[in-house]
Coordinates of C-alpha atoms in Angstrom, one line a residue:
Chain A
M389 CA 0.9 3.4 -11.6
D390 CA -1.8 6.0 -11.2
I391 CA 0.5 9.0 -10.4
A392 CA -2.1 11.3 -9.1
A393 CA -3.7 8.7 -6.8
T394 CA -0.3 7.6 -5.5
A395 CA 0.7 11.2 -4.8
L396 CA -2.5 11.7 -2.8
A397 CA -2.1 8.4 -1.0
I398 CA 1.5 9.2 0.0
Q399 CA 0.5 12.6 1.4
S400 CA -2.4 11.0 3.4
G401 CA 0.0 8.7 5.2
D402 CA -0.5 5.5 3.1
R403 CA 2.6 3.5 3.9
R404 CA 2.2 1.0 1.1
A405 CA 1.9 3.9 -1.4
L406 CA 5.2 5.3 0.0
A407 CA 6.9 1.9 -0.3
R408 CA 5.7 1.5 -3.9
A409 CA 7.0 5.0 -4.7
I410 CA 10.4 4.3 -3.2
T411 CA 10.6 1.1 -5.2
L412 CA 9.8 3.1 -8.3
V413 CA 12.6 5.6 -7.7
E414 CA 15.0 2.8 -7.2
S415 CA 14.5 1.5 -10.7
A416 CA 16.8 2.7 -13.5
R417 CA 14.3 1.7 -16.3
P418 CA 13.5 4.7 -18.5
D419 CA 9.8 4.3 -18.2
H420 CA 10.1 4.1 -14.4
R421 CA 12.3 7.2 -14.4
A422 CA 9.7 9.1 -16.3
Q423 CA 7.0 8.0 -13.9
A424 CA 9.2 8.9 -11.0
L425 CA 9.7 12.4 -12.3
E426 CA 6.0 12.7 -12.7
L427 CA 5.3 11.6 -9.2
L428 CA 7.9 13.9 -7.7
A429 CA 6.4 16.8 -9.7
A430 CA 3.0 16.0 -8.2
L431 CA 4.2 16.2 -4.6
P432 CA 4.4 19.4 -2.6
K433 CA 7.9 20.7 -2.1
E434 CA 7.3 22.7 1.0
K435 CA 7.2 20.0 3.6
Q436 CA 10.6 19.6 5.3
A437 CA 11.6 16.9 7.7
L438 CA 14.7 17.0 9.8
R439 CA 17.0 14.8 7.8
I440 CA 19.7 13.1 10.0
G441 CA 22.5 11.3 8.3
L442 CA 23.9 8.5 10.4
S443 CA 27.1 6.6 9.6
G444 CA 28.3 3.6 11.6
T445 CA 30.2 0.5 10.7
P446 CA 29.0 -3.0 11.6
G447 CA 29.6 -3.7 15.3
V448 CA 28.9 -0.2 16.7
G449 CA 25.4 -1.1 17.5
K450 CA 23.6 1.0 14.8
S451 CA 20.4 -1.1 14.8
T452 CA 20.1 -0.9 18.5
F453 CA 20.7 2.8 18.4
I454 CA 18.2 3.5 15.6
E455 CA 15.5 1.5 17.4
A456 CA 16.1 3.3 20.7
F457 CA 16.4 6.7 19.0
G458 CA 13.3 6.0 16.9
L459 CA 11.2 4.9 19.8
M460 CA 12.2 7.9 21.8
L461 CA 11.1 10.2 19.0
I462 CA 7.8 8.4 18.5
A463 CA 7.1 8.7 22.2
Q464 CA 7.4 12.4 21.7
G465 CA 4.7 12.3 19.0
L466 CA 7.0 12.4 16.0
R467 CA 6.7 10.4 12.8
V468 CA 10.0 8.8 11.9
A469 CA 11.3 7.3 8.6
V470 CA 14.5 5.2 8.4
L471 CA 16.2 4.7 5.1
A472 CA 19.2 2.5 4.5
V473 CA 21.5 3.8 1.7
D474 CA 23.8 0.9 0.9
P475 CA 22.7 -2.0 -1.3
S476 CA 22.2 -5.0 0.9
S477 CA 25.2 -6.8 -0.8
A478 CA 27.4 -4.1 0.7
R479 CA 26.2 -4.5 4.2
S480 CA 27.6 -7.0 6.7
G481 CA 25.9 -10.3 6.1
G482 CA 24.0 -9.0 3.1
S483 CA 20.8 -9.9 4.7
I484 CA 17.8 -9.3 2.5
L485 CA 15.5 -9.2 5.6
G486 CA 17.7 -6.4 6.6
D487 CA 17.2 -4.2 9.6
K488 CA 13.5 -4.8 10.3
T489 CA 14.4 -8.0 12.2
R490 CA 16.9 -6.1 14.3
M491 CA 14.5 -3.2 15.0
E492 CA 11.4 -5.3 15.5
Q493 CA 9.7 -2.9 18.0
L494 CA 10.3 0.1 15.8
A495 CA 9.3 -1.7 12.7
R496 CA 5.9 -2.4 14.3
A497 CA 5.2 1.2 15.4
P498 CA 2.6 2.8 13.2
A499 CA 4.4 6.1 13.4
A500 CA 7.6 4.6 12.0
F501 CA 8.5 3.7 8.5
I502 CA 11.6 1.5 7.9
R503 CA 12.9 0.9 4.5
P504 CA 15.4 -2.0 4.2
S505 CA 18.4 -1.7 1.8
P506 CA 17.5 -2.3 -1.8
S507 CA 18.6 -5.9 -2.5
N508 CA 18.9 -5.6 -6.3
A509 CA 20.7 -2.3 -6.5
Q510 CA 24.2 -1.5 -7.5
M511 CA 26.3 1.0 -5.7
G512 CA 26.0 3.3 -8.7
G513 CA 22.8 5.2 -8.6
V514 CA 22.8 5.2 -4.8
A515 CA 22.8 9.0 -4.8
R516 CA 19.8 9.5 -6.9
R517 CA 17.6 6.8 -5.4
S518 CA 18.5 7.9 -1.8
R519 CA 17.9 11.6 -2.5
E520 CA 14.5 10.8 -4.1
A521 CA 13.5 8.4 -1.4
V522 CA 14.2 11.1 1.2
A523 CA 12.1 13.5 -0.8
L524 CA 9.2 11.0 -0.8
C525 CA 9.4 10.6 2.9
E526 CA 9.3 14.4 3.4
A527 CA 6.3 14.7 1.2
A528 CA 4.6 11.9 3.2
G529 CA 4.9 14.1 6.2
Y530 CA 7.5 12.4 8.3
D531 CA 9.0 14.7 10.9
I532 CA 12.4 13.0 11.0
V533 CA 14.1 11.1 8.2
L534 CA 17.1 9.0 9.4
I535 CA 19.4 8.1 6.5
E536 CA 21.8 5.5 7.6
T537 CA 24.9 3.9 6.0
V538 CA 27.6 1.4 7.0
G539 CA 30.1 3.6 5.3
V540 CA 31.1 1.7 2.1
G541 CA 32.6 3.6 -0.8
Q542 CA 31.5 7.2 -1.0
S543 CA 28.2 6.6 0.8
E544 CA 29.0 9.1 3.6
T545 CA 29.5 11.8 1.1
V546 CA 26.2 11.0 -0.5
V547 CA 24.5 10.9 2.9
A548 CA 26.0 14.2 3.9
Q549 CA 24.7 15.8 0.8
I550 CA 21.1 14.8 1.5
S551 CA 21.1 15.5 5.3
D552 CA 20.7 18.5 7.5
L553 CA 22.8 17.0 10.3
F554 CA 25.5 14.3 10.1
V555 CA 26.0 11.9 13.0
L556 CA 28.8 9.5 13.3
L557 CA 28.3 6.5 15.6
L558 CA 31.3 4.8 17.0
A559 CA 32.1 2.0 19.4
P560 CA 34.5 2.4 22.3
A561 CA 38.1 1.8 21.2
G562 CA 39.6 -1.6 22.0
G563 CA 36.8 -3.8 20.9
D564 CA 36.5 -6.2 18.0
E565 CA 35.3 -3.8 15.3
L566 CA 37.5 -1.9 12.8
Q567 CA 39.9 0.3 14.5
G568 CA 39.6 4.0 14.0
V569 CA 37.4 6.1 11.7
K570 CA 37.8 6.3 7.9
R571 CA 39.6 9.4 6.7
G572 CA 37.4 12.3 5.8
I573 CA 34.4 11.1 7.8
M574 CA 35.3 12.5 11.2
E575 CA 35.4 15.9 9.8
M576 CA 32.0 15.6 8.3
A577 CA 30.3 15.1 11.6
D578 CA 28.1 17.5 13.5
L579 CA 27.9 15.0 16.3
I580 CA 30.0 12.0 17.2
L581 CA 28.3 9.5 19.4
V582 CA 30.3 6.8 21.2
N583 CA 27.9 4.0 21.8
K584 CA 27.9 1.1 24.4
A585 CA 28.7 3.5 27.3
D586 CA 27.4 0.8 29.7
G587 CA 28.7 -2.2 31.7
D588 CA 32.3 -3.3 30.9
L589 CA 32.8 -0.7 28.2
A590 CA 31.6 2.3 30.1
A591 CA 35.0 3.6 31.0
A592 CA 36.4 2.9 27.5
A593 CA 33.5 4.8 26.0
Q594 CA 34.3 7.9 28.1
R595 CA 37.9 7.7 27.0
T596 CA 37.0 7.4 23.4
R597 CA 34.6 10.3 23.7
A598 CA 37.3 12.4 25.2
D599 CA 39.7 11.4 22.4
Y600 CA 37.3 12.4 19.7
A601 CA 36.3 15.6 21.5
G602 CA 40.0 16.6 21.5
A603 CA 40.2 15.9 17.7
L604 CA 37.1 17.9 17.0
H605 CA 38.5 20.8 19.0
L606 CA 41.3 21.2 16.5
L607 CA 38.9 21.8 13.6
R608 CA 38.3 25.4 12.4
R609 CA 34.7 26.4 13.0
R610 CA 32.6 26.9 9.9
A611 CA 29.8 29.4 9.5
Q612 CA 27.3 26.7 10.1
D613 CA 28.9 25.6 13.4
P614 CA 27.6 27.4 16.5
D615 CA 29.5 27.4 19.8
G616 CA 30.0 24.0 21.1
Y617 CA 29.7 22.1 17.8
P618 CA 30.8 19.8 16.5
L619 CA 30.9 17.7 19.7
A620 CA 31.4 14.1 20.9
M621 CA 29.1 12.4 23.4
A622 CA 28.9 9.0 25.0
V623 CA 25.6 7.2 24.8
S624 CA 24.1 3.8 25.5
A625 CA 21.4 2.7 23.1
Y626 CA 21.0 -0.3 25.4
T627 CA 20.3 1.5 28.7
G628 CA 19.1 4.8 27.1
A629 CA 21.8 6.8 28.9
G630 CA 22.7 10.0 27.0
M631 CA 20.1 9.5 24.3
P632 CA 17.8 12.4 25.3
E633 CA 20.8 14.6 25.6
A634 CA 22.1 13.6 22.2
W635 CA 18.6 14.4 20.7
A636 CA 18.6 17.7 22.5
K637 CA 21.9 18.6 20.9
M638 CA 20.6 17.7 17.5
Q639 CA 17.5 19.8 17.9
A640 CA 19.5 22.7 19.2
L641 CA 21.8 22.6 16.2
A642 CA 18.9 22.4 13.8
A643 CA 17.1 25.3 15.5
W644 CA 20.2 27.4 15.4
R645 CA 20.8 26.7 11.7
R646 CA 17.2 27.6 10.9
E647 CA 17.4 30.9 12.9
N648 CA 20.7 31.9 11.4
G649 CA 19.9 31.2 7.8
H650 CA 22.3 28.3 7.4
W651 CA 19.5 25.8 7.1
D652 CA 18.0 27.5 4.0
L653 CA 21.5 28.1 2.5
A654 CA 22.5 24.5 2.9
R655 CA 19.2 23.2 1.4
A656 CA 19.6 25.6 -1.5
A657 CA 23.2 24.5 -2.1
Q658 CA 22.3 20.8 -1.9
A659 CA 19.5 21.2 -4.3
K660 CA 21.7 23.1 -6.8
H661 CA 24.5 20.5 -6.4
W662 CA 22.0 17.7 -7.2
F663 CA 20.7 19.6 -10.2
H664 CA 24.2 19.9 -11.7
E665 CA 25.2 16.4 -10.7
E666 CA 22.1 15.0 -12.4
I667 CA 23.0 16.8 -15.6
R668 CA 26.6 15.7 -15.5
Q669 CA 25.7 12.1 -14.9
N670 CA 23.2 12.1 -17.7
L671 CA 25.5 13.9 -20.2
L672 CA 28.5 11.8 -19.5
A673 CA 26.5 8.5 -19.7
S674 CA 25.0 9.4 -23.0
L675 CA 28.3 10.6 -24.5
M676 CA 30.3 7.7 -23.3
A677 CA 28.3 4.8 -24.7
E678 CA 29.8 2.2 -27.0
P679 CA 31.8 2.2 -29.2
L680 CA 33.4 5.2 -27.6
R681 CA 33.4 3.4 -24.2
G682 CA 36.0 1.0 -25.6
I683 CA 38.2 3.7 -26.9
L684 CA 38.0 5.5 -23.6
D685 CA 38.9 2.4 -21.6
G686 CA 41.9 1.8 -23.8
L687 CA 43.1 5.3 -23.4
G688 CA 42.6 5.1 -19.7
D689 CA 44.6 2.0 -19.4
A690 CA 47.4 3.5 -21.4
V691 CA 47.4 6.5 -19.0
A692 CA 47.4 4.2 -16.0
R693 CA 50.4 2.3 -17.3
G694 CA 52.3 5.5 -17.9
D695 CA 52.4 5.1 -21.7
L696 CA 50.5 8.2 -22.4
R697 CA 50.2 11.5 -20.7
P698 CA 46.7 12.3 -19.3
E699 CA 46.2 15.5 -21.2
L700 CA 47.3 13.9 -24.4
A701 CA 45.0 11.0 -23.9
A702 CA 42.1 13.4 -23.1
A703 CA 42.8 15.3 -26.3
R704 CA 42.6 12.0 -28.3
A705 CA 39.4 11.0 -26.5
L706 CA 37.8 14.3 -27.3
A707 CA 38.8 14.1 -30.9
A708 CA 37.2 10.6 -31.0
M709 CA 34.0 12.2 -29.8
G710 CA 34.3 14.8 -32.5
R711 CA 35.2 17.5 -30.1
G712 CA 38.1 19.6 -28.8
Chain B
M113 CA 57.8 28.7 -29.7
D114 CA 60.2 26.1 -31.2
I115 CA 58.8 23.1 -29.4
A116 CA 61.6 20.6 -30.1
A117 CA 64.2 23.1 -29.0
T118 CA 62.3 24.1 -25.9
A119 CA 61.9 20.4 -25.0
L120 CA 65.7 19.8 -25.3
A121 CA 66.5 23.0 -23.4
I122 CA 64.2 22.0 -20.5
Q123 CA 65.8 18.6 -20.2
S124 CA 69.3 20.1 -20.3
G125 CA 68.5 22.2 -17.2
D126 CA 67.8 25.5 -19.0
R127 CA 65.8 27.4 -16.3
R128 CA 64.5 30.1 -18.7
A129 CA 63.1 27.5 -21.0
L130 CA 61.3 25.8 -18.1
A131 CA 59.9 29.2 -17.0
R132 CA 58.6 29.9 -20.5
A133 CA 57.1 26.5 -20.7
I134 CA 55.3 27.0 -17.4
T135 CA 54.0 30.3 -18.6
L136 CA 52.7 28.5 -21.7
V137 CA 50.8 25.9 -19.8
E138 CA 49.2 28.7 -17.6
S139 CA 47.6 30.1 -20.7
A140 CA 44.1 29.2 -21.7
R141 CA 44.4 30.4 -25.3
P142 CA 43.6 27.6 -27.7
D143 CA 46.8 28.1 -29.7
H144 CA 48.8 28.0 -26.5
R145 CA 47.0 24.9 -25.4
A146 CA 47.9 23.2 -28.6
Q147 CA 51.5 24.1 -28.2
A148 CA 51.5 23.0 -24.6
L149 CA 50.2 19.5 -25.6
E150 CA 52.9 19.3 -28.2
L151 CA 55.6 20.2 -25.7
L152 CA 54.4 17.7 -23.1
A153 CA 54.3 15.0 -25.8
A154 CA 57.9 15.8 -26.7
L155 CA 59.1 15.4 -23.1
P156 CA 60.1 12.0 -21.6
K157 CA 57.5 10.6 -19.2
E158 CA 59.9 8.4 -17.2
K159 CA 61.6 10.9 -15.0
Q160 CA 59.9 11.1 -11.6
A161 CA 60.5 13.6 -8.9
L162 CA 59.4 13.3 -5.3
R163 CA 56.3 15.6 -5.4
I164 CA 55.6 17.0 -1.9
G165 CA 52.4 18.9 -1.4
L166 CA 52.6 21.5 1.3
S167 CA 49.6 23.4 2.7
G168 CA 49.9 26.2 5.2
T169 CA 47.9 29.3 5.9
P170 CA 49.5 32.8 6.1
G171 CA 51.2 33.1 9.4
V172 CA 52.5 29.6 9.9
G173 CA 55.9 30.5 8.5
K174 CA 55.6 28.7 5.2
S175 CA 58.2 30.8 3.3
T176 CA 60.7 30.4 6.1
F177 CA 60.0 26.7 6.1
I178 CA 60.4 26.3 2.3
E179 CA 63.6 28.2 2.3
A180 CA 65.1 26.2 5.2
F181 CA 63.8 22.9 3.7
G182 CA 65.0 23.7 0.2
L183 CA 68.5 24.7 1.3
M184 CA 68.8 21.6 3.3
L185 CA 67.9 19.4 0.3
I186 CA 70.3 21.4 -2.0
A187 CA 73.1 20.9 0.6
Q188 CA 72.5 17.1 0.0
G189 CA 73.0 17.6 -3.7
L190 CA 69.4 17.6 -4.7
R191 CA 67.7 19.8 -7.2
V192 CA 64.5 21.5 -5.9
A193 CA 61.6 23.1 -7.7
V194 CA 59.0 25.1 -5.8
L195 CA 55.6 25.9 -7.3
A196 CA 52.9 28.0 -5.8
V197 CA 49.4 26.8 -6.8
D198 CA 47.2 29.7 -5.8
P199 CA 46.8 32.8 -8.0
S200 CA 48.5 35.7 -6.3
S201 CA 45.2 37.5 -5.8
A202 CA 44.2 34.6 -3.5
R203 CA 47.3 34.8 -1.3
S204 CA 47.8 37.1 1.6
G205 CA 48.8 40.5 0.3
G206 CA 48.4 39.5 -3.3
S207 CA 52.1 40.3 -3.8
I208 CA 53.1 39.9 -7.5
L209 CA 56.8 39.7 -6.3
G210 CA 55.5 36.7 -4.5
D211 CA 57.7 34.4 -2.5
K212 CA 61.1 35.0 -4.2
T213 CA 61.6 38.0 -1.9
R214 CA 60.8 35.9 1.2
M215 CA 63.1 33.1 0.1
E216 CA 66.0 35.1 -1.2
Q217 CA 68.7 32.7 -0.5
L218 CA 66.9 29.8 -2.0
A219 CA 65.9 31.9 -5.0
R220 CA 69.6 32.5 -5.7
A221 CA 70.6 28.9 -5.5
P222 CA 71.4 27.4 -8.9
A223 CA 70.0 24.1 -7.9
A224 CA 66.6 25.6 -7.0
F225 CA 63.8 26.8 -9.2
I226 CA 61.1 28.9 -7.6
R227 CA 58.0 29.8 -9.6
P228 CA 55.8 32.6 -8.1
S229 CA 52.1 32.4 -8.2
P230 CA 50.6 33.3 -11.5
S231 CA 49.4 36.9 -11.2
N232 CA 46.9 36.9 -14.0
A233 CA 45.2 33.6 -13.4
Q234 CA 41.8 32.7 -12.1
M235 CA 41.2 30.0 -9.5
G236 CA 39.5 27.9 -12.2
G237 CA 42.1 26.1 -14.3
V238 CA 44.4 25.8 -11.3
A239 CA 44.3 22.0 -11.5
R240 CA 45.4 21.8 -15.1
R241 CA 48.2 24.4 -14.9
S242 CA 49.5 23.1 -11.6
R243 CA 49.6 19.5 -12.9
E244 CA 51.3 20.4 -16.1
A245 CA 53.8 22.7 -14.3
V246 CA 54.7 19.8 -12.1
A247 CA 55.1 17.5 -15.1
L248 CA 57.5 20.1 -16.7
C249 CA 59.6 20.3 -13.5
E250 CA 59.9 16.5 -13.5
A251 CA 61.0 16.4 -17.1
A252 CA 63.5 19.1 -16.3
G253 CA 65.1 16.6 -13.9
Y254 CA 64.3 18.2 -10.5
D255 CA 64.6 15.6 -7.7
I256 CA 62.0 17.3 -5.5
V257 CA 59.0 19.3 -6.5
L258 CA 57.4 21.2 -3.7
I259 CA 53.8 22.2 -4.5
E260 CA 52.6 24.7 -2.0
T261 CA 49.2 26.3 -1.3
V262 CA 47.8 28.7 1.3
G263 CA 44.6 26.5 1.3
V264 CA 42.0 28.6 -0.5
G265 CA 39.0 27.0 -2.1
Q266 CA 39.7 23.5 -3.2
S267 CA 43.4 23.9 -3.6
E268 CA 44.4 21.3 -1.1
T269 CA 42.4 18.7 -3.0
V270 CA 44.1 19.7 -6.2
V271 CA 47.5 19.6 -4.6
A272 CA 46.9 16.2 -3.0
Q273 CA 46.0 14.9 -6.5
I274 CA 49.3 15.9 -7.9
S275 CA 51.6 15.0 -5.0
D276 CA 53.2 11.8 -3.7
L277 CA 53.2 13.1 -0.1
F278 CA 51.0 15.7 1.6
V279 CA 52.4 17.8 4.3
L280 CA 50.3 20.2 6.5
L281 CA 52.2 23.0 8.1
L282 CA 50.7 24.6 11.3
A283 CA 51.6 27.2 13.8
P284 CA 51.4 26.5 17.6
A285 CA 47.9 27.1 18.9
G286 CA 47.3 30.4 20.7
G287 CA 48.9 32.7 18.2
D288 CA 47.4 35.3 15.9
E289 CA 46.7 33.2 12.9
L290 CA 43.4 31.4 12.0
Q291 CA 42.5 29.0 14.7
G292 CA 42.3 25.3 13.9
V293 CA 42.6 23.4 10.6
K294 CA 40.1 23.5 7.8
R295 CA 37.8 20.5 7.7
G296 CA 38.9 17.7 5.5
I297 CA 42.5 18.8 5.4
M298 CA 43.9 17.2 8.5
E299 CA 42.8 13.9 7.2
M300 CA 44.7 14.3 3.9
A301 CA 48.0 14.7 5.6
D302 CA 50.8 12.2 5.7
L303 CA 52.8 14.5 8.0
I304 CA 51.7 17.4 10.1
L305 CA 54.5 19.8 11.0
V306 CA 54.0 22.3 13.8
N307 CA 56.4 25.1 13.0
K308 CA 57.9 27.8 15.3
A309 CA 59.0 25.2 17.9
D310 CA 61.5 27.7 19.3
G311 CA 61.8 30.5 21.8
D312 CA 58.5 31.6 23.5
L313 CA 56.4 29.2 21.4
A314 CA 58.4 26.1 22.0
A315 CA 56.2 24.7 24.7
A316 CA 53.0 25.6 22.8
A317 CA 54.4 23.9 19.7
Q318 CA 54.9 20.6 21.6
R319 CA 51.4 20.8 23.0
T320 CA 49.9 21.4 19.6
R321 CA 52.0 18.6 18.2
A322 CA 50.6 16.2 20.9
D323 CA 47.1 17.4 20.1
Y324 CA 47.4 16.6 16.4
A325 CA 49.2 13.3 17.1
G326 CA 46.2 12.3 19.2
A327 CA 43.8 13.2 16.5
L328 CA 45.8 11.4 13.8
H329 CA 45.8 8.3 16.0
L330 CA 42.1 8.0 15.7
L331 CA 42.2 7.6 11.9
R332 CA 41.9 4.2 10.4
R333 CA 45.1 3.2 8.6
R334 CA 44.8 3.0 4.8
A335 CA 46.8 0.5 2.7
Q336 CA 49.3 3.3 1.8
D337 CA 50.0 4.1 5.4
P338 CA 52.9 2.1 7.0
D339 CA 53.3 1.8 10.8
G340 CA 53.8 5.2 12.4
Y341 CA 52.1 7.2 9.7
P342 CA 50.5 9.7 9.5
L343 CA 52.4 11.5 12.2
A344 CA 52.8 15.0 13.8
M345 CA 56.2 16.6 14.5
A346 CA 57.4 19.9 15.9
V347 CA 59.9 21.8 13.9
S348 CA 61.6 25.2 13.8
A349 CA 62.3 26.4 10.3
Y350 CA 64.1 29.3 12.0
T351 CA 66.6 27.3 14.1
G352 CA 66.5 24.1 11.9
A353 CA 65.4 21.9 14.8
G354 CA 63.4 18.9 13.6
M355 CA 64.0 19.6 9.9
P356 CA 66.3 16.7 9.2
E357 CA 64.0 14.4 11.1
A358 CA 61.0 15.6 9.2
W359 CA 62.8 15.0 5.9
A360 CA 63.9 11.6 7.1
K361 CA 60.3 10.7 7.8
M362 CA 59.2 11.9 4.3
Q363 CA 61.9 9.9 2.6
A364 CA 61.1 6.8 4.6
L365 CA 57.4 7.1 3.6
A366 CA 58.3 7.6 0.0
A367 CA 60.6 4.6 0.1
W368 CA 58.1 2.4 1.7
R369 CA 55.4 3.3 -0.8
R370 CA 57.8 2.6 -3.7
E371 CA 58.7 -0.8 -2.2
N372 CA 55.2 -1.8 -1.5
G373 CA 53.7 -0.9 -4.8
H374 CA 51.6 2.0 -3.5
W375 CA 53.7 4.6 -5.3
D376 CA 52.9 3.2 -8.7
L377 CA 49.3 2.5 -7.8
A378 CA 48.9 6.1 -6.7
R379 CA 50.6 7.6 -9.7
A380 CA 48.4 5.4 -12.0
A381 CA 45.2 6.4 -10.2
Q382 CA 46.2 10.1 -10.3
A383 CA 46.9 9.9 -14.0
K384 CA 43.6 8.2 -14.7
H385 CA 41.8 10.7 -12.6
W386 CA 43.2 13.6 -14.5
F387 CA 42.5 11.9 -17.8
H388 CA 38.8 11.7 -16.9
E389 CA 38.7 15.1 -15.3
E390 CA 40.2 16.7 -18.4
I391 CA 37.5 15.1 -20.6
R392 CA 34.7 16.0 -18.2
Q393 CA 35.8 19.7 -18.0
N394 CA 36.1 19.9 -21.8
L395 CA 32.8 18.3 -22.5
L396 CA 30.9 20.3 -20.0
A397 CA 32.4 23.5 -21.1
S398 CA 31.6 23.0 -24.7
L399 CA 28.0 21.7 -24.0
M400 CA 27.2 24.5 -21.6
A401 CA 28.0 27.5 -23.7
E402 CA 25.5 30.3 -24.4
P403 CA 22.6 30.5 -25.0
L404 CA 22.3 27.3 -22.9
R405 CA 24.3 28.8 -20.1
G406 CA 21.5 31.3 -19.5
I407 CA 18.9 28.6 -19.4
L408 CA 21.0 26.5 -17.0
D409 CA 21.5 29.5 -14.7
G410 CA 17.8 30.2 -14.6
L411 CA 17.0 26.6 -13.8
G412 CA 19.7 26.5 -11.1
D413 CA 18.3 29.6 -9.5
A414 CA 14.8 28.1 -9.5
V415 CA 16.2 25.0 -7.8
A416 CA 18.1 27.0 -5.2
R417 CA 14.9 29.0 -4.4
G418 CA 13.0 25.8 -3.9
D419 CA 10.6 26.5 -6.8
L420 CA 11.7 23.5 -8.8
R421 CA 12.9 20.0 -7.8
P422 CA 16.5 19.3 -8.8
E423 CA 15.6 16.2 -10.9
L424 CA 12.9 18.0 -12.7
A425 CA 15.1 21.0 -13.5
A426 CA 17.8 18.6 -14.7
A427 CA 15.3 16.9 -17.0
R428 CA 14.3 20.3 -18.5
A429 CA 18.0 21.2 -18.9
L430 CA 18.7 18.0 -20.7
A431 CA 15.7 18.5 -22.9
A432 CA 17.0 22.0 -23.8
M433 CA 20.3 20.4 -24.8
G434 CA 18.4 18.0 -27.0
R435 CA 19.1 15.1 -24.7
G436 CA 17.4 12.9 -22.1

């Protein structure tokens, strides 16, 4: 890959160059990693998009929502990128075709860029490739980057760490989908949107909205939460009801955080977090290669069985590494 | 310290030996660490207490609750240990005398062991010393170990990782104390107890209980949650109302988890977590000593300012360590 040419192409809006670059950062091969770092170094750091994390389990209507939301933003003249964080094997149906078939209209829009789930990726490494894909989309000049997840494993935590706002999409209670929200996720949200507030489910959607509004009201406000946030709203991606209002709330929150310094603080904290995380991952991976890996696994199993205390097992492991 | 003698003394119920042992594990000195490991190795691993984590901010009546709860358990013939996780500097008032003065009756009971907050400790290292103190109390044969925190920093996460049940103690809404519950904590709880359900606050306590019950109802049930859990109850540590019922709910949950295999699974997972955490902490500490520490801080600052991308800064850091 000609790094300099690719960097220029990305910045000039070349979608194929962006797609190739995202494929590059998804690769764990050492030569690809080296190129990825070179490419990131060649791209300007100043361009910031509004990064919106969106979590929603299968059945809440996430694709319909993203299409409606994306088309609304494009109609306002914005450029929108949509990234899926989970590997396709982790998503319902594991479709390699992915979301483009469910967001056909958005996929065709020149101002939109939709990246399907990586089909060959493992869950590990999801943090790095997601973070870097977001950075590439920002450098490519997209105004909004939507980072979506179905909520497997620790994906919401990863998404929250690479987003400016976190939105949780739910279906009205009483339907077929998984009941309730996974622990820890409700409290991450800046905005909870109850979808399908139309037709037969309209009343249920309003009740569900009220339930979540009540729960959010119990949370202590953090410094980065202005009056009225977090909040729960009912929307219909199908009819469009509530969509402009939800977007207005997101914009208002982003604007408030920019004005009050929380935007920069959060971005700085996230960057520092990833710096340390990257070091940790790299160090631990290199130190825990074979034959040490086998020793560690054996000690870990002994600890899990209750045959050996954790701190004693750790002392033995460190001794095996020539440390402690 | 005569390790073998101390180990025997602890197991025979010698409270001074237990107190000395806890002081030992609170120390970060290398020679003390070596003795601590020896002592832990000399103690039986099979004795298990019911470890109850308890989080409550100043003002919710935690000391009154712990005394009432502890005396109730002792009246049933149980032996109860109470450990405070936060360093005294982090607690309201920073009292070195700590909680013994506020739980006088319990402190005098032979079947109770109350350990005040460590006065000379930093917040770092709180995980290790708390975990090891709990292990010492279990080896000493206490039936119940209450691990309490005011909820500073990441203390609830630490407490949850060394507990079998997690209880959140709240005051009725509308009082003087901090409004609302810190994000992420509500969703850790097995039981939410709204205290001060007596006198003027009785009605408010019931309303607050209902509010939290509604919020808990929205959470998806995990494998380790039987029907009816998590739940919210109103209690009065002052009058005793609701206390036997709360204890019955805790016992029922513990029994269910034992019968259904979740108790052992959780203990194994916690032990393995601490094994890995101990290794991680040790490795990172030794690898990040001076002069590397200065380089890392400089790179971290550059990342926070936005002058350097996280992945590039990490690559430089690893190169400085002779790695990556």
